[in-house]
């Protein structure tokens, strides 16, 4: 009841006291080179080894930095589940970004809500999902930072 709402309200008002880590622990196994020959991702028709995933995410990290993403910066990812979405997520986490992944079924109204709440520094979107995201970005005045 009331006590639960008070705890939730207190939790939601808390601001982080420490800066976001530049190298979060989620990407540690790839940085260490643990089992680089082991399978990291399985998909219909193939798989990716840890070494291959590490190379891909490192390239993506460089691109994200070139686009101005910094530790603690927010990124919206909009795409279908697959190896590239996974690699994008992992790369963003490796550089310390806060990642918001949207479901492909979200439409303009829901996406506009997400954009208003997150105020992302960058949106990465699959080409066939771009029109809906661009309409939402236009609605909230964030045009110019979406990349396909």
PDB file of C-alpha atoms in Angstrom:
ATOM      1  CA  UNK A   1       0.000   0.000   0.000  1.00  0.00           C
ATOM      2  CA  UNK A   2       1.212   3.405   1.069  1.00  0.00           C
ATOM      3  CA  UNK A   3       4.544   2.163   2.436  1.00  0.00           C
ATOM      4  CA  UNK A   4       5.366   0.444  -0.858  1.00  0.00           C
ATOM      5  CA  UNK A   5       4.522   3.588  -2.837  1.00  0.00           C
ATOM      6  CA  UNK A   6       6.747   5.671  -0.517  1.00  0.00           C
ATOM      7  CA  UNK A   7       9.678   3.278  -1.017  1.00  0.00           C
ATOM      8  CA  UNK A   8       9.159   3.293  -4.779  1.00  0.00           C
ATOM      9  CA  UNK A   9       8.914   7.094  -4.848  1.00  0.00           C
ATOM     10  CA  UNK A  10      12.148   7.311  -2.829  1.00  0.00           C
ATOM     11  CA  UNK A  11      13.880   4.844  -5.142  1.00  0.00           C
ATOM     12  CA  UNK A  12      12.839   6.751  -8.252  1.00  0.00           C
ATOM     13  CA  UNK A  13      14.138  10.041  -6.864  1.00  0.00           C
ATOM     14  CA  UNK A  14      17.644   8.702  -6.141  1.00  0.00           C
ATOM     15  CA  UNK A  15      20.371  10.118  -8.371  1.00  0.00           C
ATOM     16  CA  UNK A  16      23.674   8.287  -8.862  1.00  0.00           C
ATOM     17  CA  UNK A  17      26.468   9.624  -6.669  1.00  0.00           C
ATOM     18  CA  UNK A  18      29.281   8.038  -8.645  1.00  0.00           C
ATOM     19  CA  UNK A  19      30.096   8.490 -12.321  1.00  0.00           C
ATOM     20  CA  UNK A  20      29.104   5.710 -14.692  1.00  0.00           C
ATOM     21  CA  UNK A  21      32.065   3.277 -15.067  1.00  0.00           C
ATOM     22  CA  UNK A  22      34.046   3.770 -18.276  1.00  0.00           C
ATOM     23  CA  UNK A  23      34.574  -0.007 -18.555  1.00  0.00           C
ATOM     24  CA  UNK A  24      31.573  -1.805 -17.108  1.00  0.00           C
ATOM     25  CA  UNK A  25      31.983  -5.411 -15.963  1.00  0.00           C
ATOM     26  CA  UNK A  26      29.438  -6.820 -18.464  1.00  0.00           C
ATOM     27  CA  UNK A  27      32.069  -6.815 -21.225  1.00  0.00           C
ATOM     28  CA  UNK A  28      34.906  -8.186 -19.069  1.00  0.00           C
ATOM     29  CA  UNK A  29      35.001 -11.720 -20.569  1.00  0.00           C
ATOM     30  CA  UNK A  30      35.586 -10.326 -24.068  1.00  0.00           C
ATOM     31  CA  UNK A  31      38.264  -7.917 -22.831  1.00  0.00           C
ATOM     32  CA  UNK A  32      40.139 -10.667 -21.030  1.00  0.00           C
ATOM     33  CA  UNK A  33      40.066 -12.984 -23.999  1.00  0.00           C
ATOM     34  CA  UNK A  34      38.457 -15.760 -21.964  1.00  0.00           C
ATOM     35  CA  UNK A  35      37.697 -18.715 -24.237  1.00  0.00           C
ATOM     36  CA  UNK A  36      38.035 -16.650 -27.407  1.00  0.00           C
ATOM     37  CA  UNK A  37      37.427 -19.774 -29.516  1.00  0.00           C
ATOM     38  CA  UNK A  38      34.218 -20.606 -27.631  1.00  0.00           C
ATOM     39  CA  UNK A  39      30.872 -19.939 -29.278  1.00  0.00           C
ATOM     40  CA  UNK A  40      29.415 -16.604 -28.192  1.00  0.00           C
ATOM     41  CA  UNK A  41      26.288 -16.482 -30.394  1.00  0.00           C
ATOM     42  CA  UNK A  42      24.278 -19.180 -32.111  1.00  0.00           C
ATOM     43  CA  UNK A  43      21.878 -18.381 -34.916  1.00  0.00           C
ATOM     44  CA  UNK A  44      20.153 -20.311 -37.676  1.00  0.00           C
ATOM     45  CA  UNK A  45      22.811 -21.178 -40.204  1.00  0.00           C
ATOM     46  CA  UNK A  46      25.872 -20.472 -38.084  1.00  0.00           C
ATOM     47  CA  UNK A  47      27.516 -19.173 -34.978  1.00  0.00           C
ATOM     48  CA  UNK A  48      30.050 -16.566 -33.866  1.00  0.00           C
ATOM     49  CA  UNK A  49      33.094 -17.222 -31.696  1.00  0.00           C
ATOM     50  CA  UNK A  50      34.026 -14.920 -28.837  1.00  0.00           C
ATOM     51  CA  UNK A  51      37.023 -13.641 -30.832  1.00  0.00           C
ATOM     52  CA  UNK A  52      34.810 -12.707 -33.792  1.00  0.00           C
ATOM     53  CA  UNK A  53      32.279 -11.006 -31.519  1.00  0.00           C
ATOM     54  CA  UNK A  54      35.095  -9.129 -29.761  1.00  0.00           C
ATOM     55  CA  UNK A  55      36.431  -7.822 -33.113  1.00  0.00           C
ATOM     56  CA  UNK A  56      32.972  -6.737 -34.219  1.00  0.00           C
ATOM     57  CA  UNK A  57      32.200  -4.990 -30.951  1.00  0.00           C
ATOM     58  CA  UNK A  58      35.590  -3.238 -30.947  1.00  0.00           C
ATOM     59  CA  UNK A  59      34.887  -1.830 -34.434  1.00  0.00           C
ATOM     60  CA  UNK A  60      31.437  -0.710 -33.315  1.00  0.00           C
ATOM     61  CA  UNK A  61      32.947   0.880 -30.168  1.00  0.00           C
ATOM     62  CA  UNK A  62      35.199   3.006 -32.368  1.00  0.00           C
ATOM     63  CA  UNK A  63      32.243   4.091 -34.474  1.00  0.00           C
ATOM     64  CA  UNK A  64      30.172   4.965 -31.425  1.00  0.00           C
ATOM     65  CA  UNK A  65      33.013   7.049 -30.010  1.00  0.00           C
ATOM     66  CA  UNK A  66      33.361   8.814 -33.389  1.00  0.00           C
ATOM     67  CA  UNK A  67      29.646   9.647 -33.169  1.00  0.00           C
ATOM     68  CA  UNK A  68      30.251  11.278 -29.780  1.00  0.00           C
ATOM     69  CA  UNK A  69      28.956   8.579 -27.428  1.00  0.00           C
ATOM     70  CA  UNK A  70      30.581   8.853 -23.990  1.00  0.00           C
ATOM     71  CA  UNK A  71      30.299   6.765 -20.817  1.00  0.00           C
ATOM     72  CA  UNK A  72      26.877   7.386 -19.312  1.00  0.00           C
ATOM     73  CA  UNK A  73      25.467   8.649 -22.622  1.00  0.00           C
ATOM     74  CA  UNK A  74      22.178   7.109 -23.713  1.00  0.00           C
ATOM     75  CA  UNK A  75      21.690   5.161 -26.930  1.00  0.00           C
ATOM     76  CA  UNK A  76      18.414   3.871 -28.353  1.00  0.00           C
ATOM     77  CA  UNK A  77      18.708   0.655 -30.379  1.00  0.00           C
ATOM     78  CA  UNK A  78      15.801  -0.239 -32.634  1.00  0.00           C
ATOM     79  CA  UNK A  79      16.066  -3.494 -34.513  1.00  0.00           C
ATOM     80  CA  UNK A  80      15.051  -7.110 -34.704  1.00  0.00           C
ATOM     81  CA  UNK A  81      16.674  -9.665 -32.428  1.00  0.00           C
ATOM     82  CA  UNK A  82      19.823 -10.957 -34.058  1.00  0.00           C
ATOM     83  CA  UNK A  83      23.605 -11.020 -33.951  1.00  0.00           C
ATOM     84  CA  UNK A  84      24.048  -7.384 -34.992  1.00  0.00           C
ATOM     85  CA  UNK A  85      21.651  -6.053 -32.362  1.00  0.00           C
ATOM     86  CA  UNK A  86      23.516  -8.135 -29.793  1.00  0.00           C
ATOM     87  CA  UNK A  87      26.881  -6.785 -30.996  1.00  0.00           C
ATOM     88  CA  UNK A  88      25.585  -3.199 -30.924  1.00  0.00           C
ATOM     89  CA  UNK A  89      24.295  -3.660 -27.383  1.00  0.00           C
ATOM     90  CA  UNK A  90      27.544  -5.209 -26.191  1.00  0.00           C
ATOM     91  CA  UNK A  91      29.655  -2.497 -27.853  1.00  0.00           C
ATOM     92  CA  UNK A  92      27.585   0.249 -26.246  1.00  0.00           C
ATOM     93  CA  UNK A  93      27.944  -1.431 -22.857  1.00  0.00           C
ATOM     94  CA  UNK A  94      31.703  -1.808 -23.413  1.00  0.00           C
ATOM     95  CA  UNK A  95      32.116   1.951 -23.781  1.00  0.00           C
ATOM     96  CA  UNK A  96      29.858   2.607 -20.801  1.00  0.00           C
ATOM     97  CA  UNK A  97      26.735   3.847 -22.572  1.00  0.00           C
ATOM     98  CA  UNK A  98      23.258   3.379 -21.172  1.00  0.00           C
ATOM     99  CA  UNK A  99      21.406   1.271 -23.741  1.00  0.00           C
ATOM    100  CA  UNK A 100      17.666   1.399 -24.358  1.00  0.00           C
ATOM    101  CA  UNK A 101      16.475  -1.302 -26.745  1.00  0.00           C
ATOM    102  CA  UNK A 102      13.004  -0.855 -28.220  1.00  0.00           C
ATOM    103  CA  UNK A 103      10.780  -3.598 -29.531  1.00  0.00           C
ATOM    104  CA  UNK A 104      10.067  -3.522 -33.284  1.00  0.00           C
ATOM    105  CA  UNK A 105       6.335  -3.520 -32.577  1.00  0.00           C
ATOM    106  CA  UNK A 106       6.411  -0.091 -30.861  1.00  0.00           C
ATOM    107  CA  UNK A 107       4.782   2.655 -32.899  1.00  0.00           C
ATOM    108  CA  UNK A 108       5.290   6.415 -33.091  1.00  0.00           C
ATOM    109  CA  UNK A 109       3.405   7.280 -29.900  1.00  0.00           C
ATOM    110  CA  UNK A 110       5.257   4.716 -27.773  1.00  0.00           C
ATOM    111  CA  UNK A 111       8.611   5.569 -29.343  1.00  0.00           C
ATOM    112  CA  UNK A 112       8.030   9.269 -28.696  1.00  0.00           C
ATOM    113  CA  UNK A 113       7.480   8.423 -25.018  1.00  0.00           C
ATOM    114  CA  UNK A 114      10.769   6.475 -24.942  1.00  0.00           C
ATOM    115  CA  UNK A 115      12.661   9.321 -26.632  1.00  0.00           C
ATOM    116  CA  UNK A 116      11.206  11.921 -24.269  1.00  0.00           C
ATOM    117  CA  UNK A 117      12.135   9.865 -21.207  1.00  0.00           C
ATOM    118  CA  UNK A 118      15.615   8.790 -22.301  1.00  0.00           C
ATOM    119  CA  UNK A 119      16.767  11.854 -24.273  1.00  0.00           C
ATOM    120  CA  UNK A 120      19.293   9.717 -26.163  1.00  0.00           C
ATOM    121  CA  UNK A 121      22.538  11.040 -27.569  1.00  0.00           C
ATOM    122  CA  UNK A 122      22.134   8.623 -30.481  1.00  0.00           C
ATOM    123  CA  UNK A 123      19.553   6.321 -32.049  1.00  0.00           C
ATOM    124  CA  UNK A 124      20.630   3.320 -34.142  1.00  0.00           C
ATOM    125  CA  UNK A 125      17.860   1.756 -36.197  1.00  0.00           C
ATOM    126  CA  UNK A 126      17.383  -0.922 -38.859  1.00  0.00           C
ATOM    127  CA  UNK A 127      16.326   0.547 -42.207  1.00  0.00           C
ATOM    128  CA  UNK A 128      12.865  -1.033 -42.282  1.00  0.00           C
ATOM    129  CA  UNK A 129      12.082   0.325 -38.792  1.00  0.00           C
ATOM    130  CA  UNK A 130      13.399   3.821 -39.491  1.00  0.00           C
ATOM    131  CA  UNK A 131      10.178   5.613 -40.567  1.00  0.00           C
ATOM    132  CA  UNK A 132       8.436   5.003 -37.244  1.00  0.00           C
ATOM    133  CA  UNK A 133      11.447   6.153 -35.222  1.00  0.00           C
ATOM    134  CA  UNK A 134      11.980   9.237 -37.370  1.00  0.00           C
ATOM    135  CA  UNK A 135       8.309  10.196 -36.939  1.00  0.00           C
ATOM    136  CA  UNK A 136       8.700   9.846 -33.161  1.00  0.00           C
ATOM    137  CA  UNK A 137      11.963  11.840 -33.199  1.00  0.00           C
ATOM    138  CA  UNK A 138      10.265  14.599 -35.180  1.00  0.00           C
ATOM    139  CA  UNK A 139       7.366  14.615 -32.712  1.00  0.00           C
ATOM    140  CA  UNK A 140       9.722  15.232 -29.774  1.00  0.00           C
ATOM    141  CA  UNK A 141      12.171  17.465 -31.679  1.00  0.00           C
ATOM    142  CA  UNK A 142      15.168  15.119 -31.767  1.00  0.00           C
ATOM    143  CA  UNK A 143      15.777  14.884 -35.505  1.00  0.00           C
ATOM    144  CA  UNK A 144      19.330  14.517 -36.728  1.00  0.00           C
ATOM    145  CA  UNK A 145      20.755  11.870 -34.423  1.00  0.00           C
ATOM    146  CA  UNK A 146      19.295   8.656 -35.853  1.00  0.00           C
ATOM    147  CA  UNK A 147      21.617   6.396 -37.858  1.00  0.00           C
ATOM    148  CA  UNK A 148      20.578   3.482 -40.038  1.00  0.00           C
TER     149      UNK A 148
END
